[in-house]
PDB file of N, CA and C in Angstrom:
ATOM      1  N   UNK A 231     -51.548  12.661 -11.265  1.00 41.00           N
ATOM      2  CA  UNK A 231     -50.554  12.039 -10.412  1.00 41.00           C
ATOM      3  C   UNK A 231     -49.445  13.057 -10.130  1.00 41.00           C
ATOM      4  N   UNK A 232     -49.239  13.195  -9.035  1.00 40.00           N
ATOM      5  CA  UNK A 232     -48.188  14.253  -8.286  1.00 40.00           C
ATOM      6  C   UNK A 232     -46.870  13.315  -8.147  1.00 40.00           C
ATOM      7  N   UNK A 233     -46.526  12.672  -9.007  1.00 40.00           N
ATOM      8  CA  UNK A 233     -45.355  11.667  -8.672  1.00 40.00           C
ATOM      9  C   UNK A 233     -43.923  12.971  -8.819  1.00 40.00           C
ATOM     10  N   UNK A 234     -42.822  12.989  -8.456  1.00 38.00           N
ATOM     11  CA  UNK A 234     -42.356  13.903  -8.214  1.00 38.00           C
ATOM     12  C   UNK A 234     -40.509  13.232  -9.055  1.00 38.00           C
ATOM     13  N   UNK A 235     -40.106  13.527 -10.249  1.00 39.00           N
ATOM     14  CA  UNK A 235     -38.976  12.997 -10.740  1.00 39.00           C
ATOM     15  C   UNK A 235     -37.922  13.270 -10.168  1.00 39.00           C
ATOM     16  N   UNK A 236     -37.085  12.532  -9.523  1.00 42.00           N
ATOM     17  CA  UNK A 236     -35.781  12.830  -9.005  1.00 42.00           C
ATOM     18  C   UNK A 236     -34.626  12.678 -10.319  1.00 42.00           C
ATOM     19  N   UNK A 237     -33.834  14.173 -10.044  1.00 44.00           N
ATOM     20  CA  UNK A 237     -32.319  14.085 -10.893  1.00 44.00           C
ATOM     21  C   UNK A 237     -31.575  13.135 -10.575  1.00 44.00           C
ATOM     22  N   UNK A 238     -31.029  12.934 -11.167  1.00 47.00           N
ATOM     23  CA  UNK A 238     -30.067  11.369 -11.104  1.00 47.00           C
ATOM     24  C   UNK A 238     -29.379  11.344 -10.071  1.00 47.00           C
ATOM     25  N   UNK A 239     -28.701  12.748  -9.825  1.00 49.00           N
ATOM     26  CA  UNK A 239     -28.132  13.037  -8.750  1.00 49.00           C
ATOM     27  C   UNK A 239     -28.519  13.108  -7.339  1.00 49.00           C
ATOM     28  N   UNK A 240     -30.312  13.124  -7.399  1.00 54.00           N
ATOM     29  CA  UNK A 240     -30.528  12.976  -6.122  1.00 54.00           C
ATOM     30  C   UNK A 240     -31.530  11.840  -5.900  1.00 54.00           C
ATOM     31  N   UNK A 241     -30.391  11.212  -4.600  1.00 58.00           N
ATOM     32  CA  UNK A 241     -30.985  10.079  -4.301  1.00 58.00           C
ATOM     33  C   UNK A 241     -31.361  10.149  -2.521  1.00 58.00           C
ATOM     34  N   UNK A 242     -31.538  11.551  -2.537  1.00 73.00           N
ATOM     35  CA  UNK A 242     -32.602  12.006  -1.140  1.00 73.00           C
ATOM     36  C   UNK A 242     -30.990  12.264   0.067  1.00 73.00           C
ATOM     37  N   UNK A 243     -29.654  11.492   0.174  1.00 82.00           N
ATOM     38  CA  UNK A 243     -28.754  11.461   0.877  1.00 82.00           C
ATOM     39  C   UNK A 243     -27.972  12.522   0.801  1.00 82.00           C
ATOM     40  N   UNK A 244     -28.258  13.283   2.309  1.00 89.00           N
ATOM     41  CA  UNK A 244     -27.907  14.090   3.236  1.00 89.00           C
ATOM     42  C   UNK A 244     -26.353  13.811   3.329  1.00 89.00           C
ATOM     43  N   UNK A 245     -25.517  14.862   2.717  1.00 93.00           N
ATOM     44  CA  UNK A 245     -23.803  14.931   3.169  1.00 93.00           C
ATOM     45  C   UNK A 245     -23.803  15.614   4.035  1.00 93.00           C
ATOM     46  N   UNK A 246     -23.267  15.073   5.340  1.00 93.00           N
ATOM     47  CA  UNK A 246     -22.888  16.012   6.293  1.00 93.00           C
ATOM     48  C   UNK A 246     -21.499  15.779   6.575  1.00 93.00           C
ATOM     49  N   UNK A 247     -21.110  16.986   7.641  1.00 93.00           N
ATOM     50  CA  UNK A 247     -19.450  17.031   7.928  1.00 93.00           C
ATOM     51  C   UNK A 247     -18.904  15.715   7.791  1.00 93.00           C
ATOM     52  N   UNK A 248     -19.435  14.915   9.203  1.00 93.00           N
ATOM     53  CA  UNK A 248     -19.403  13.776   9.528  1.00 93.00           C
ATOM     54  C   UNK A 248     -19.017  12.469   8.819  1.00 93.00           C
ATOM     55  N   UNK A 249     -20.314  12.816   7.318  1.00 95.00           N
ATOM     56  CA  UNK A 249     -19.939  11.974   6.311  1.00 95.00           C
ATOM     57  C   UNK A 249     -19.205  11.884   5.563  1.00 95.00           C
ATOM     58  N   UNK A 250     -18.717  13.135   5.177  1.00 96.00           N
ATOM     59  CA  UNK A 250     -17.754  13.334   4.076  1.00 96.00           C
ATOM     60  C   UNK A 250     -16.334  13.171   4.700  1.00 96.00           C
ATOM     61  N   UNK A 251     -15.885  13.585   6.439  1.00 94.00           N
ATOM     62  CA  UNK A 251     -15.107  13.113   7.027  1.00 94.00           C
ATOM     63  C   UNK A 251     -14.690  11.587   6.525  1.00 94.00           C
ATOM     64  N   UNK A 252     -15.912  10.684   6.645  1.00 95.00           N
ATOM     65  CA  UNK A 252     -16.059   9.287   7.184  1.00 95.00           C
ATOM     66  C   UNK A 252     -15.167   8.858   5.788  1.00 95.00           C
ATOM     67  N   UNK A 253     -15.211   9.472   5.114  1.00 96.00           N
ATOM     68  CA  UNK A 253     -14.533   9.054   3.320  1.00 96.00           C
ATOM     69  C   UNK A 253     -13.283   9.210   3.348  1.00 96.00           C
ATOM     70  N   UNK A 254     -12.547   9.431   4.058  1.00 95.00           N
ATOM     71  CA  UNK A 254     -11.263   9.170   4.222  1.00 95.00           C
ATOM     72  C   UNK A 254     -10.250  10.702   4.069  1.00 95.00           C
ATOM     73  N   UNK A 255      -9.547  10.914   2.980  1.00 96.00           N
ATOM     74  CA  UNK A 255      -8.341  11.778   2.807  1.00 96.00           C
ATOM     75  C   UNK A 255      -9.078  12.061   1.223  1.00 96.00           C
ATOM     76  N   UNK A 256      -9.336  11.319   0.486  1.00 97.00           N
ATOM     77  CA  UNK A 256      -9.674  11.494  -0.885  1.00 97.00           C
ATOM     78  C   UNK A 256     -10.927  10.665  -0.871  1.00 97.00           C
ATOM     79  N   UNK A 257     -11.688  10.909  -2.293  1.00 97.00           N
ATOM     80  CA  UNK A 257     -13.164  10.227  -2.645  1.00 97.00           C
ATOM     81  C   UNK A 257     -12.880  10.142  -4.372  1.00 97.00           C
ATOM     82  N   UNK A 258     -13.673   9.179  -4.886  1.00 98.00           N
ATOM     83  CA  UNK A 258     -14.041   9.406  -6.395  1.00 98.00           C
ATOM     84  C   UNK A 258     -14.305  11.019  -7.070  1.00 98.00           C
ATOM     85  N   UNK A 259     -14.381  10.946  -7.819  1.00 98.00           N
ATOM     86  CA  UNK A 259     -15.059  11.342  -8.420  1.00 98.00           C
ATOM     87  C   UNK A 259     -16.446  11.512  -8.653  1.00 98.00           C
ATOM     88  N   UNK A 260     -17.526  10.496  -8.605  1.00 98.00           N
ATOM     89  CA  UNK A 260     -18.399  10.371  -8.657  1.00 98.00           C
ATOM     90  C   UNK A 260     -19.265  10.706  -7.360  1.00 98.00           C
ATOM     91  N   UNK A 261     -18.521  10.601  -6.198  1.00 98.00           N
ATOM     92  CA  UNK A 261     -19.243  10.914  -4.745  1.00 98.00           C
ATOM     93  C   UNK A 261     -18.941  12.299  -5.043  1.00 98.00           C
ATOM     94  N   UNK A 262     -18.066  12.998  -5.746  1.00 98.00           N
ATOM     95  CA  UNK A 262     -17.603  14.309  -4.682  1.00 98.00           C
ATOM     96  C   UNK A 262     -18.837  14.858  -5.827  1.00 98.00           C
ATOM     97  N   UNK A 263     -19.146  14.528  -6.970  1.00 98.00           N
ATOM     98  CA  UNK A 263     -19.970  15.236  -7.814  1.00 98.00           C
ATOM     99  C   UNK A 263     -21.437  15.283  -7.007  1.00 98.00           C
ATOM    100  N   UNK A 264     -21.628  14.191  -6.417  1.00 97.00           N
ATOM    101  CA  UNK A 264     -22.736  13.762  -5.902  1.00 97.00           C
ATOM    102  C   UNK A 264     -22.774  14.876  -4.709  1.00 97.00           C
ATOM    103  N   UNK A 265     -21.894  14.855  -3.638  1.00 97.00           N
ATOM    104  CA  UNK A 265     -21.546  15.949  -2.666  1.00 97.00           C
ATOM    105  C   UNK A 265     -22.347  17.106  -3.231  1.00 97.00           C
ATOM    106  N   UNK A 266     -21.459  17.959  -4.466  1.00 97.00           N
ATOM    107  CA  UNK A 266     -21.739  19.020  -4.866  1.00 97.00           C
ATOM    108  C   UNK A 266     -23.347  18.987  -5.698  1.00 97.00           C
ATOM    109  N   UNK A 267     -24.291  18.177  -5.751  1.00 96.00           N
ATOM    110  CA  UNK A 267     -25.036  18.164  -6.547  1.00 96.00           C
ATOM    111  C   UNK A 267     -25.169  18.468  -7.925  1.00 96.00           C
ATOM    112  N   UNK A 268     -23.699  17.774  -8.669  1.00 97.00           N
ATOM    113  CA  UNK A 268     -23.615  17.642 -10.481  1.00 97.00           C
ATOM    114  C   UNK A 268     -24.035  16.434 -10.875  1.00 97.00           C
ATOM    115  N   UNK A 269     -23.992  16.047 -11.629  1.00 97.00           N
ATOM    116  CA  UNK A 269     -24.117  14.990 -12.623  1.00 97.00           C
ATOM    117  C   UNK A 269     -22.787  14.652 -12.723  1.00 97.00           C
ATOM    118  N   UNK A 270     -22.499  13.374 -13.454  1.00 97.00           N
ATOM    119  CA  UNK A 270     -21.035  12.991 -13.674  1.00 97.00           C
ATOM    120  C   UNK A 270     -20.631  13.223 -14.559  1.00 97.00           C
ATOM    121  N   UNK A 271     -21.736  13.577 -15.541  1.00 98.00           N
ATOM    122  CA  UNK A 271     -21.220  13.662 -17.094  1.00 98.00           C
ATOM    123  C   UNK A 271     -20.657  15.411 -16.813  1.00 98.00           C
ATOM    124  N   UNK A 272     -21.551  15.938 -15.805  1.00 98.00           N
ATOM    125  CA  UNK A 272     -21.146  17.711 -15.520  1.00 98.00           C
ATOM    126  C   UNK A 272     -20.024  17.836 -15.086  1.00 98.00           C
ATOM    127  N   UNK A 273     -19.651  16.913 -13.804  1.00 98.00           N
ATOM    128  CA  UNK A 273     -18.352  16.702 -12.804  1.00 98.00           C
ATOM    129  C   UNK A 273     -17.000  16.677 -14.400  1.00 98.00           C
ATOM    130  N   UNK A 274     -17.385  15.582 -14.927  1.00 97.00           N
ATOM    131  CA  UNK A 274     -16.114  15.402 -15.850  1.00 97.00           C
ATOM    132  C   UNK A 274     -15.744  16.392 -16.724  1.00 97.00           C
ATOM    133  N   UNK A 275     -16.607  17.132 -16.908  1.00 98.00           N
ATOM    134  CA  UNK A 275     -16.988  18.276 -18.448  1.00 98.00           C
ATOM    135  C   UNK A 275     -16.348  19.496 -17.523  1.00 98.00           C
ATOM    136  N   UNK A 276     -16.208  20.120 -15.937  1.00 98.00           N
ATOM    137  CA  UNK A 276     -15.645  20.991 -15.334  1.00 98.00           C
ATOM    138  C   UNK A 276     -14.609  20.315 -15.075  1.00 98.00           C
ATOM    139  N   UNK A 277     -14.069  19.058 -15.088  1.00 97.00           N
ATOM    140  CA  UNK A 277     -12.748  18.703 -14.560  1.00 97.00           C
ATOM    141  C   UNK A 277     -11.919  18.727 -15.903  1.00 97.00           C
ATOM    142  N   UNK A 278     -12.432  18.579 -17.154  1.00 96.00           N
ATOM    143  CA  UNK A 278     -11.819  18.640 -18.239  1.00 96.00           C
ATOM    144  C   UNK A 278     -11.770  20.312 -18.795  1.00 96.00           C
ATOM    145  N   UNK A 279     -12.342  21.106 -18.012  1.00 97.00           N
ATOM    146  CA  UNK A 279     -12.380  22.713 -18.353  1.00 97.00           C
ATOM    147  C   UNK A 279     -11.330  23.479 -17.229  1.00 97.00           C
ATOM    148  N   UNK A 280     -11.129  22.734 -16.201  1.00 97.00           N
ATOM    149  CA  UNK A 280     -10.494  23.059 -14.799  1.00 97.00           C
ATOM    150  C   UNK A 280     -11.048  23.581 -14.135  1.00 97.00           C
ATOM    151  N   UNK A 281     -12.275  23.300 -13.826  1.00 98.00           N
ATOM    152  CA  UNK A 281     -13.262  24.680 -13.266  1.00 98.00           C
ATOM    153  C   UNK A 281     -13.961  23.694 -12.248  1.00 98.00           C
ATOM    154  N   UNK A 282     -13.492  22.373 -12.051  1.00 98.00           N
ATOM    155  CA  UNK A 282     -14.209  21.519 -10.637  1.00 98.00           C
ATOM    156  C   UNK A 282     -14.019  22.354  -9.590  1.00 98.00           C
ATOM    157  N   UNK A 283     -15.789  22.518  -8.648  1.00 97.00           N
ATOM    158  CA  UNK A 283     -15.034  23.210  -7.462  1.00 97.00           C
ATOM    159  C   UNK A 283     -13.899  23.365  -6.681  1.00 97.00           C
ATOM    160  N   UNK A 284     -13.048  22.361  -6.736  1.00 98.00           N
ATOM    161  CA  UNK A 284     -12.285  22.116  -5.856  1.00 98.00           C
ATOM    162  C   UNK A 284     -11.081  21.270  -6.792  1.00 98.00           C
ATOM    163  N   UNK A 285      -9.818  21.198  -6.200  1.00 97.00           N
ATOM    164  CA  UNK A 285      -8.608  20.437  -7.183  1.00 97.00           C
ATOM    165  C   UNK A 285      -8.814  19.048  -6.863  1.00 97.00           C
ATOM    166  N   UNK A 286      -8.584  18.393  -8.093  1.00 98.00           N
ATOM    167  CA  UNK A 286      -8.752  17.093  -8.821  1.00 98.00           C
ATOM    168  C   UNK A 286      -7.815  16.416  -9.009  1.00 98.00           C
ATOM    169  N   UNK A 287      -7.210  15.447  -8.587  1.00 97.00           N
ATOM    170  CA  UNK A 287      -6.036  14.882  -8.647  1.00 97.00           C
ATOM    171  C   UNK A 287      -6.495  13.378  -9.797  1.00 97.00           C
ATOM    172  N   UNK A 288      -5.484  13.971 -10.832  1.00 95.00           N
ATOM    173  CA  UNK A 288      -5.567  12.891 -12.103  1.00 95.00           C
ATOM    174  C   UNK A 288      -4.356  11.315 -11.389  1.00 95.00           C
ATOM    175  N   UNK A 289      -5.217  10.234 -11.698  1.00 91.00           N
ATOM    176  CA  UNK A 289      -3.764   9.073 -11.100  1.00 91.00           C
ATOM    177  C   UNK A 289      -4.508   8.211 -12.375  1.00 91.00           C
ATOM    178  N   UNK A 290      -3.350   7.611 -13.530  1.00 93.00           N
ATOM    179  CA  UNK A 290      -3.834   7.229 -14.338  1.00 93.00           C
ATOM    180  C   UNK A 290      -5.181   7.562 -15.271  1.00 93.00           C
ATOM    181  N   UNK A 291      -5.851   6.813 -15.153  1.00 93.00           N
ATOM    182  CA  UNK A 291      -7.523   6.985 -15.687  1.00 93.00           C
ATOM    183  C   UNK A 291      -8.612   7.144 -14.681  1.00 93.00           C
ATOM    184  N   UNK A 292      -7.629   7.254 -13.421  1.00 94.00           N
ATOM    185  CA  UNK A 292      -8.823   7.748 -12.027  1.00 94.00           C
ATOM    186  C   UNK A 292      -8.790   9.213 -11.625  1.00 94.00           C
ATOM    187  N   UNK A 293      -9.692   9.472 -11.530  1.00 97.00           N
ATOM    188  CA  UNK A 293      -9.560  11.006 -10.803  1.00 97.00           C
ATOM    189  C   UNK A 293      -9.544  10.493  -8.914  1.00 97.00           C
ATOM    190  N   UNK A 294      -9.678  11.354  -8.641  1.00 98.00           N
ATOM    191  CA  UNK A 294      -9.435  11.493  -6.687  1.00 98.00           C
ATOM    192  C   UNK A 294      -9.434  12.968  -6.505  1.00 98.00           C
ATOM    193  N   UNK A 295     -10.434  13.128  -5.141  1.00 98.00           N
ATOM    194  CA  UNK A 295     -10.725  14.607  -5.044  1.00 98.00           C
ATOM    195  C   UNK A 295     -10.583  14.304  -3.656  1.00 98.00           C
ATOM    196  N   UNK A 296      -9.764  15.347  -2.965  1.00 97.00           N
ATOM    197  CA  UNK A 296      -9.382  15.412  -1.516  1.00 97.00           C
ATOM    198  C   UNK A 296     -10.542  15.942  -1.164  1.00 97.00           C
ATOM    199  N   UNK A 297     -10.376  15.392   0.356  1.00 97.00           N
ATOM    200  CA  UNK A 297     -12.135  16.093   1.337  1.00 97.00           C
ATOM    201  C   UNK A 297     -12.009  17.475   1.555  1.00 97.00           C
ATOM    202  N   UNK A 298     -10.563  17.584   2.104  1.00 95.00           N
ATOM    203  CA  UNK A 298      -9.848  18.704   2.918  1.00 95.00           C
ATOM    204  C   UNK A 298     -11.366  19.838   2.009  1.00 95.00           C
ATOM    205  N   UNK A 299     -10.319  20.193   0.587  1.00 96.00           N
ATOM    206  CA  UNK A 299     -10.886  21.350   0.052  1.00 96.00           C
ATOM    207  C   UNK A 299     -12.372  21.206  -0.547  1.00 96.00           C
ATOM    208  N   UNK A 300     -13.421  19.568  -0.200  1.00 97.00           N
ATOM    209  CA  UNK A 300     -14.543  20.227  -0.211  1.00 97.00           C
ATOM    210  C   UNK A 300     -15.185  20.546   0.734  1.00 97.00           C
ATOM    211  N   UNK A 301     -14.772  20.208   2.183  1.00 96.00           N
ATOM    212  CA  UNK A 301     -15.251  20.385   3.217  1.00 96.00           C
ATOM    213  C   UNK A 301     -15.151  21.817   3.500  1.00 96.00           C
ATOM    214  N   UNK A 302     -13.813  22.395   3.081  1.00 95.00           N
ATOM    215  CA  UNK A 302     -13.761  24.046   3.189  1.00 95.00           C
ATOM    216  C   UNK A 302     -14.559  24.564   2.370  1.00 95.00           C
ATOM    217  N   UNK A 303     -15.041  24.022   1.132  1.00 95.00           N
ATOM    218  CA  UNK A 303     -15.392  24.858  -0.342  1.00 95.00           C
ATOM    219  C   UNK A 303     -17.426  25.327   0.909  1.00 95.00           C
ATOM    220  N   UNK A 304     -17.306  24.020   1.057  1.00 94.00           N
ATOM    221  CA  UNK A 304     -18.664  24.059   2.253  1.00 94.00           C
ATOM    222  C   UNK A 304     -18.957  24.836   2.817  1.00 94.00           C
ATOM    223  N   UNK A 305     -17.789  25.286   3.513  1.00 93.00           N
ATOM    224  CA  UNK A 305     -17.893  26.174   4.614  1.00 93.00           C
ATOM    225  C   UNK A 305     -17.728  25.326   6.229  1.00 93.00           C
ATOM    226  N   UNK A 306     -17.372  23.987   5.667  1.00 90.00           N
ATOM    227  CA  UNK A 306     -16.887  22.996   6.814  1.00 90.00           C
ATOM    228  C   UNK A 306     -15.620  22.900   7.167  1.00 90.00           C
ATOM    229  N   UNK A 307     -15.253  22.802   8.385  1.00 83.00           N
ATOM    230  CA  UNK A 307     -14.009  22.723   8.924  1.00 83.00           C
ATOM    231  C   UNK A 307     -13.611  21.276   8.416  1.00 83.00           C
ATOM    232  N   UNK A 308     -12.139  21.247   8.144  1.00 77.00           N
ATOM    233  CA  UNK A 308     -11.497  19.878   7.927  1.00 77.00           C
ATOM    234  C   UNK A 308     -10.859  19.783   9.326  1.00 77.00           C
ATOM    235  N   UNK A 309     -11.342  18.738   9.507  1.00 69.00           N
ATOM    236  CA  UNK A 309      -9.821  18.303  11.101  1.00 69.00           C
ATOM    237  C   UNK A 309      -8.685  17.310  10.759  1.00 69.00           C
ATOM    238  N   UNK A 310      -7.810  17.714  11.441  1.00 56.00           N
ATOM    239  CA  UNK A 310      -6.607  16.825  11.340  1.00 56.00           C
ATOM    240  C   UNK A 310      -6.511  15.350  12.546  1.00 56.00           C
ATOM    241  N   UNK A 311      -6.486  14.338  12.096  1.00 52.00           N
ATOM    242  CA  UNK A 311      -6.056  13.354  12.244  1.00 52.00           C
ATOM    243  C   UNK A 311      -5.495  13.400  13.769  1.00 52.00           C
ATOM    244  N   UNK A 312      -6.223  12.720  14.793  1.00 50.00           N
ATOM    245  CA  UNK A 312      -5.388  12.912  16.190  1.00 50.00           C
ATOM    246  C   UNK A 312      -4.370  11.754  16.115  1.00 50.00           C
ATOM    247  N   UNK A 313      -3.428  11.808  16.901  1.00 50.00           N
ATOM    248  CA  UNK A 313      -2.435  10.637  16.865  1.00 50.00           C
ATOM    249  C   UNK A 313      -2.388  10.328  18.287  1.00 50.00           C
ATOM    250  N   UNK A 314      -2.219   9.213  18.306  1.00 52.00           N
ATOM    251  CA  UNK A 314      -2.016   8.852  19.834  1.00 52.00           C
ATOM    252  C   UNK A 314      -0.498   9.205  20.398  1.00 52.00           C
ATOM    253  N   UNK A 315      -0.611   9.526  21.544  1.00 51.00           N
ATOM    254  CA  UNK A 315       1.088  10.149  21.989  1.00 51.00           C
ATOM    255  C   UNK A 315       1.969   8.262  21.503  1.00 51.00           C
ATOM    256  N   UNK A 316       2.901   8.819  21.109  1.00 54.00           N
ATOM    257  CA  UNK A 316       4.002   7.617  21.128  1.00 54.00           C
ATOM    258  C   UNK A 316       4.882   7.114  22.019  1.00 54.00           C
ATOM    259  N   UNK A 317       4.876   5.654  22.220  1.00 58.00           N
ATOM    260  CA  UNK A 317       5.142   5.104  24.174  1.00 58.00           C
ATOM    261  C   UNK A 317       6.635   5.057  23.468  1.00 58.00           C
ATOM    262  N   UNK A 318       7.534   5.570  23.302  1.00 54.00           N
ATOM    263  CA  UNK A 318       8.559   5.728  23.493  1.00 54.00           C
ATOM    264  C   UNK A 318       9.592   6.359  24.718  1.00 54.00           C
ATOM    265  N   UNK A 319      10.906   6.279  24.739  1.00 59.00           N
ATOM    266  CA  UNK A 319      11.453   7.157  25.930  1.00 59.00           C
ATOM    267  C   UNK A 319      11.053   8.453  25.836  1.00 59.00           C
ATOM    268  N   UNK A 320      10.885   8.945  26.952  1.00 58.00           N
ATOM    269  CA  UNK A 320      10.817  10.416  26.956  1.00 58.00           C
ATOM    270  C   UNK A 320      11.451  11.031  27.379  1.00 58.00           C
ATOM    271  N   UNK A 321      12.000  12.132  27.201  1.00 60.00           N
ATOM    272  CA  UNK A 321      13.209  12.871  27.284  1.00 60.00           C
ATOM    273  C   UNK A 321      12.887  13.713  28.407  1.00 60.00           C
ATOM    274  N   UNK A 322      14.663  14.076  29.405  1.00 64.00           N
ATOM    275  CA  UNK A 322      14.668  13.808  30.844  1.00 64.00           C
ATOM    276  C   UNK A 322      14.359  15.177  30.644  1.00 64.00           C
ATOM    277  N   UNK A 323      13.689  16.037  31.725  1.00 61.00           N
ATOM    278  CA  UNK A 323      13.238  17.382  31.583  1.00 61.00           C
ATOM    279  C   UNK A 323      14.894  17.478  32.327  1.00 61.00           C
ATOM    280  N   UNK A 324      14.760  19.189  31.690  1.00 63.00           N
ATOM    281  CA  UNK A 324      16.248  20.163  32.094  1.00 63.00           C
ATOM    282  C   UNK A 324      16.777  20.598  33.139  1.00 63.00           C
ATOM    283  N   UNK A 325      17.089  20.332  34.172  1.00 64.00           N
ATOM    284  CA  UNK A 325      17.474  20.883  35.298  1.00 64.00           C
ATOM    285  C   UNK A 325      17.347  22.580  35.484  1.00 64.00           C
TER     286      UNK A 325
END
């Protein structure tokens, strides 16, 4: 039997720009390990050595890992947030 064992970590799902965009400003812990293809028990064991690819933001007993720096660690561009112009007055051009 050619049955083929998958690491825990892989559950066949493709991160692309797109997706990791789609996750907001920050992610778990557990996705960004997943991102990088670690384990969690690995993710925690480099976040407790300081050596996570990328900086780790401790909040209580949660970790949070910004996209920004894994999307760069990638070699992916991060984009910034478009804003819609604001319908406020607009200021009288200068004579």
């Amino acid at each position: 039997m050619n049955a083929r064992r998958r690491h825990s970590t892989d559950t066949g799902q493709v991160w692309t720009a797109d997706k990791i965009h789609a996750l907001g400003v920050s992610t778990d812990l557990a996705t960004a390990a997943h991102i990088f293809n670690l384990s969690l028990a690995t993710a925690y064991r480099l976040v407790k050595t300081n050596t996570f690819p990328v900086p780790v933001i401790r909040a209580g007993t949660h970790y949070r890992v910004p996209t920004a720096p894994i999307l760069t660690t990638l070699g992916l561009t991060p984009t910034t947030p478009q804003h819609p112009p604001t319908k406020g007055p607009q200021p009288e051009p200068s004579p």
